[in-house]
GROMACS .gro file of C-alpha atoms in nm:
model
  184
    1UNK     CA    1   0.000   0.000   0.000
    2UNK     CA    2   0.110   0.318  -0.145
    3UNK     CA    3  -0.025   0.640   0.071
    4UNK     CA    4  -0.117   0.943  -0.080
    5UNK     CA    5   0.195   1.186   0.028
    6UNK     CA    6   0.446   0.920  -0.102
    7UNK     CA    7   0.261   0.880  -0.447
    8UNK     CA    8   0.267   1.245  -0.441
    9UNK     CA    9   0.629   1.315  -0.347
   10UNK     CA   10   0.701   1.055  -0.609
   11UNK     CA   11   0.527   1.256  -0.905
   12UNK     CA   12   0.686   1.525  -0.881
   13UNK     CA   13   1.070   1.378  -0.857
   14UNK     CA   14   0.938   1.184  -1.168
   15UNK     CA   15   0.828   1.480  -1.370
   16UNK     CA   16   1.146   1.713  -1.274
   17UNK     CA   17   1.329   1.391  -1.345
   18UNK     CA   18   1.164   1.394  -1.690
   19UNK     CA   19   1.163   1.701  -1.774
   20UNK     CA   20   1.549   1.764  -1.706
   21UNK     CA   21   1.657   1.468  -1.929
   22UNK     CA   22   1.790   1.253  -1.619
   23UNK     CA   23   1.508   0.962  -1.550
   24UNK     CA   24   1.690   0.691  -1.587
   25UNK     CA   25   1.943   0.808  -1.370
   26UNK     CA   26   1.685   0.903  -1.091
   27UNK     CA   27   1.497   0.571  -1.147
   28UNK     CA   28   1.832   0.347  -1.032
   29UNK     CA   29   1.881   0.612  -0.733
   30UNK     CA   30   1.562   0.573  -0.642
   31UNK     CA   31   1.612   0.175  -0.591
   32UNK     CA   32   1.914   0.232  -0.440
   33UNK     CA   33   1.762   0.447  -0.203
   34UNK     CA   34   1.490   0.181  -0.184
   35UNK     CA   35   1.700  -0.085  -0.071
   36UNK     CA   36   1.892   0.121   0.124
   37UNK     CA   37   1.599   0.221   0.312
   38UNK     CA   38   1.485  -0.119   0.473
   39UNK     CA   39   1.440  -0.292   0.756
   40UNK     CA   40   1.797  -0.301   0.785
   41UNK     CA   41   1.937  -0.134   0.503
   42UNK     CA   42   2.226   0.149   0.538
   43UNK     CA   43   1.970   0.412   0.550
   44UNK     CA   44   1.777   0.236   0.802
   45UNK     CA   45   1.916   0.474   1.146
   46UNK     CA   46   1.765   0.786   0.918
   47UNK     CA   47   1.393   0.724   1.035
   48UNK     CA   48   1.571   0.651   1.419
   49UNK     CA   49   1.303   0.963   1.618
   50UNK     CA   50   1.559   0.896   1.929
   51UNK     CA   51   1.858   1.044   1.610
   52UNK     CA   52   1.894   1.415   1.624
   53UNK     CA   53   1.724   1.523   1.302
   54UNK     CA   54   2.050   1.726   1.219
   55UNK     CA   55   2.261   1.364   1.297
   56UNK     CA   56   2.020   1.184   1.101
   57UNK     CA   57   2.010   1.433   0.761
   58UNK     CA   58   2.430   1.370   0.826
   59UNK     CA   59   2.367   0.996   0.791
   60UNK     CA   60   2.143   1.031   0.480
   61UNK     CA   61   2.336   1.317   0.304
   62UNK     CA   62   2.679   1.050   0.382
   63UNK     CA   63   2.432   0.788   0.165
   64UNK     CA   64   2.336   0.968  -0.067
   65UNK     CA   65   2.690   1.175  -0.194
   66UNK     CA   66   2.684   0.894  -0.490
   67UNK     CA   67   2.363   1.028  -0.616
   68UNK     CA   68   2.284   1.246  -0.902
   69UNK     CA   69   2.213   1.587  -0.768
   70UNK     CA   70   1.855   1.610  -0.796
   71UNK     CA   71   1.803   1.310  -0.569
   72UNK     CA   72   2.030   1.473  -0.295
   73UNK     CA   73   1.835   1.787  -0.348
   74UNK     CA   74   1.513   1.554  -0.308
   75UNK     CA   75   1.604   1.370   0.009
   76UNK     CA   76   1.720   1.714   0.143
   77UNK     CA   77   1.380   1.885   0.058
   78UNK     CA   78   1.252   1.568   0.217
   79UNK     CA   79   1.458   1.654   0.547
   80UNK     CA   80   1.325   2.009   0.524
   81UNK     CA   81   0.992   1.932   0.529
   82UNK     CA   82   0.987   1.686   0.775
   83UNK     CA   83   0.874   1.414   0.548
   84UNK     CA   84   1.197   1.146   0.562
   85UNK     CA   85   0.921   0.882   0.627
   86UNK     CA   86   0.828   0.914   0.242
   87UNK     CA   87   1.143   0.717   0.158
   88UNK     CA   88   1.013   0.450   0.322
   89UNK     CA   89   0.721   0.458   0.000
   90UNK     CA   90   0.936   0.624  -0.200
   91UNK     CA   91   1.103   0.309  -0.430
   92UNK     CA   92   0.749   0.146  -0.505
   93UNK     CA   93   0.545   0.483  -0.546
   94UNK     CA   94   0.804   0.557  -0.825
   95UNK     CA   95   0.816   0.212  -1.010
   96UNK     CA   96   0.442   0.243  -1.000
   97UNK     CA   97   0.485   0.611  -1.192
   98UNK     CA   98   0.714   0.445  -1.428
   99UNK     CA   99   0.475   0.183  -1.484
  100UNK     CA  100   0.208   0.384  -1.540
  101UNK     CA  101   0.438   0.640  -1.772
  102UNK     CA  102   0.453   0.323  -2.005
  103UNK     CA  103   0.062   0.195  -1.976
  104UNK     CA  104   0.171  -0.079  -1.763
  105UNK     CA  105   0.046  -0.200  -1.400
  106UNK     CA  106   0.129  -0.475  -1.168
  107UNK     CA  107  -0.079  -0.704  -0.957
  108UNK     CA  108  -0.161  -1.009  -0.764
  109UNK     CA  109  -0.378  -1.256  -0.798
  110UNK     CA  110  -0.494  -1.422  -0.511
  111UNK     CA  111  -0.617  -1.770  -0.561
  112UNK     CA  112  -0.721  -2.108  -0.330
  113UNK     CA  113  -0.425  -2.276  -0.533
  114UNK     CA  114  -0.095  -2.183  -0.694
  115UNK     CA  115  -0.177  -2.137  -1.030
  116UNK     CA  116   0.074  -2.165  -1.341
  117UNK     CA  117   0.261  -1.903  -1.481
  118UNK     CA  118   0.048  -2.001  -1.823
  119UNK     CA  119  -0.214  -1.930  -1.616
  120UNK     CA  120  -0.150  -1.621  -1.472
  121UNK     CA  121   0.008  -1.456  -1.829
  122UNK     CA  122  -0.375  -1.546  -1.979
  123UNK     CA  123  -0.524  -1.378  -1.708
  124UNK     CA  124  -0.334  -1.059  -1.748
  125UNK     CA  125  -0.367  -1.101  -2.145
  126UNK     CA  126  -0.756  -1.073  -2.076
  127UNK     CA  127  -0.787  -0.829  -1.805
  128UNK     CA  128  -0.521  -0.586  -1.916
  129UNK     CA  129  -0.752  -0.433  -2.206
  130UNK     CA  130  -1.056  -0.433  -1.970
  131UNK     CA  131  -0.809  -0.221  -1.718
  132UNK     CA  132  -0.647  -0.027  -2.014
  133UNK     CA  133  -0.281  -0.108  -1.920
  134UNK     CA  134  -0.053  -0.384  -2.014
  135UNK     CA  135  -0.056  -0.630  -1.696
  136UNK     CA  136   0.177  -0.833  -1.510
  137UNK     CA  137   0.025  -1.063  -1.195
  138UNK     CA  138   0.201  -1.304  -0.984
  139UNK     CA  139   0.035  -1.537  -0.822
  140UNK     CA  140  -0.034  -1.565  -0.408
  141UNK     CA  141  -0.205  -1.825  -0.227
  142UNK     CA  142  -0.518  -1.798  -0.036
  143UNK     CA  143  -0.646  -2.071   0.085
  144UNK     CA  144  -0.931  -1.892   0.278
  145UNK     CA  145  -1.076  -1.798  -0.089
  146UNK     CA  146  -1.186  -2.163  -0.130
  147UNK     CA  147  -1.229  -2.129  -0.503
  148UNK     CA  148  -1.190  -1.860  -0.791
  149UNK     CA  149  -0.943  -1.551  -0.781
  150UNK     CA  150  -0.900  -1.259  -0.638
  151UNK     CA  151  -0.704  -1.010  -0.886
  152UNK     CA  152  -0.571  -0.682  -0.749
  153UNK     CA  153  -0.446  -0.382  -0.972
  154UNK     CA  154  -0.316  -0.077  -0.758
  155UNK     CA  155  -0.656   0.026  -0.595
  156UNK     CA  156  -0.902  -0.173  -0.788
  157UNK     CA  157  -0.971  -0.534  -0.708
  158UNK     CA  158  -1.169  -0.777  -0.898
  159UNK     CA  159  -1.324  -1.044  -0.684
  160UNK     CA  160  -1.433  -1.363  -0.839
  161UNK     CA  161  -1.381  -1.618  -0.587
  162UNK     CA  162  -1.645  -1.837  -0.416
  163UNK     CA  163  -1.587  -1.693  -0.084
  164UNK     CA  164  -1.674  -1.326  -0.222
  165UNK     CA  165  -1.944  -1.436  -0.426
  166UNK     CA  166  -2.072  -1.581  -0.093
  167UNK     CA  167  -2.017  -1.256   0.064
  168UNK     CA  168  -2.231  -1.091  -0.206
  169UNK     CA  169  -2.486  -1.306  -0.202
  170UNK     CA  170  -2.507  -1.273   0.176
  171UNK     CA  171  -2.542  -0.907   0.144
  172UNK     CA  172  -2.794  -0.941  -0.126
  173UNK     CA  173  -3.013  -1.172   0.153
  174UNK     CA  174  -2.964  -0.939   0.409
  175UNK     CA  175  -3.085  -0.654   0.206
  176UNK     CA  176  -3.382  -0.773   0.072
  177UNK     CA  177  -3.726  -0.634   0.213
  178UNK     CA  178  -3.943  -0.935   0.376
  179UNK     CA  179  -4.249  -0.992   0.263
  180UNK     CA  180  -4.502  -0.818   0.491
  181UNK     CA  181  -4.624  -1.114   0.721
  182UNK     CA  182  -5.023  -1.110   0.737
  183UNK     CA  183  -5.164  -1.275   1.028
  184UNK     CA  184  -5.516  -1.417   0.993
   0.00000   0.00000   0.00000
């Protein structure tokens, strides 16, 4: 899950990255800083609260000397506005611009069974003109789902398994008005 204030963050580095010719180069920082940014990744002491802000911009601006200059000027604008978190987001909300830059989207599918790669390429064959954007899923188990599959797309989801057909169905029950009951 991508939050709003990452996605946006990672807009605008992609358009200035863009528009001054340097994408590429921005697009490998930004996995870099990615990586970097994990659980337990060199960057990792950066998002430390207990860290000095001024010790912890030292840290990042140490990581980051390798960079191209507009991704050191982006992490620093990131230190200036208080919003260091947004690395965290940052690697995923920008592979997701790219993505979308080219027509293209990834998702899961979520399915009761493993299913083939075969299988999953034919899926994204027929959903990706329904969605508008060339698709790539991988697969996840869920047992839980008991049949069917469950296909998620950034925010949209597409639910065609027996357990939320149940759940509709349920609903549907639930909703419907009773027939007025006429005692006589």
């Amino acid at each position: 899950m991508i939050g709003p204030v990452a996605s946006r963050y990672a807009e605008a580095l992609f358009r200035l990255a863009k528009t001054r010719g340097v994408l590429e180069a921005v697009r490998a920082d930004v996995e870099r800083l990615a990586a970097a940014s994990a659980a337990h990744g060199a960057l990792a002491r950066v998002f430390d609260e207990r860290l000095p802000i001024d010790a912890r911009r030292v840290l990042a601006r140490e990581h980051t000397a390798a960079l191209s200059p507009l991704t050191q000027d982006f992490v620093e604008l990131l230190f200036d506005k208080r919003r260091i978190e947004v690395l965290r987001e940052l690697g995923p909300a920008f592979h997701r611009r790219i993505l979308a830059e080219r027509g293209a989207a990834e998702g899961v599918v979520e399915s009761a069974r493993p299913l083939a790669e075969a299988e999953l390429v034919e899926l994204a064959r027929a959903l990706g003109p329904k969605l508008g954007k060339q698709l790539t899923l991988r697969g996840k188990t869920v047992p839980e789902l008991v049949g069917g599959v469950r296909v998620l797309v950034g925010s949209s989801m597409l639910d065609a398994s027996v357990r939320g057909r149940l759940e509709g169905l349920r609903k549907e029950l639930m909703a419907a008005a009773l027939p007025e009951r006429s005692d006589s």
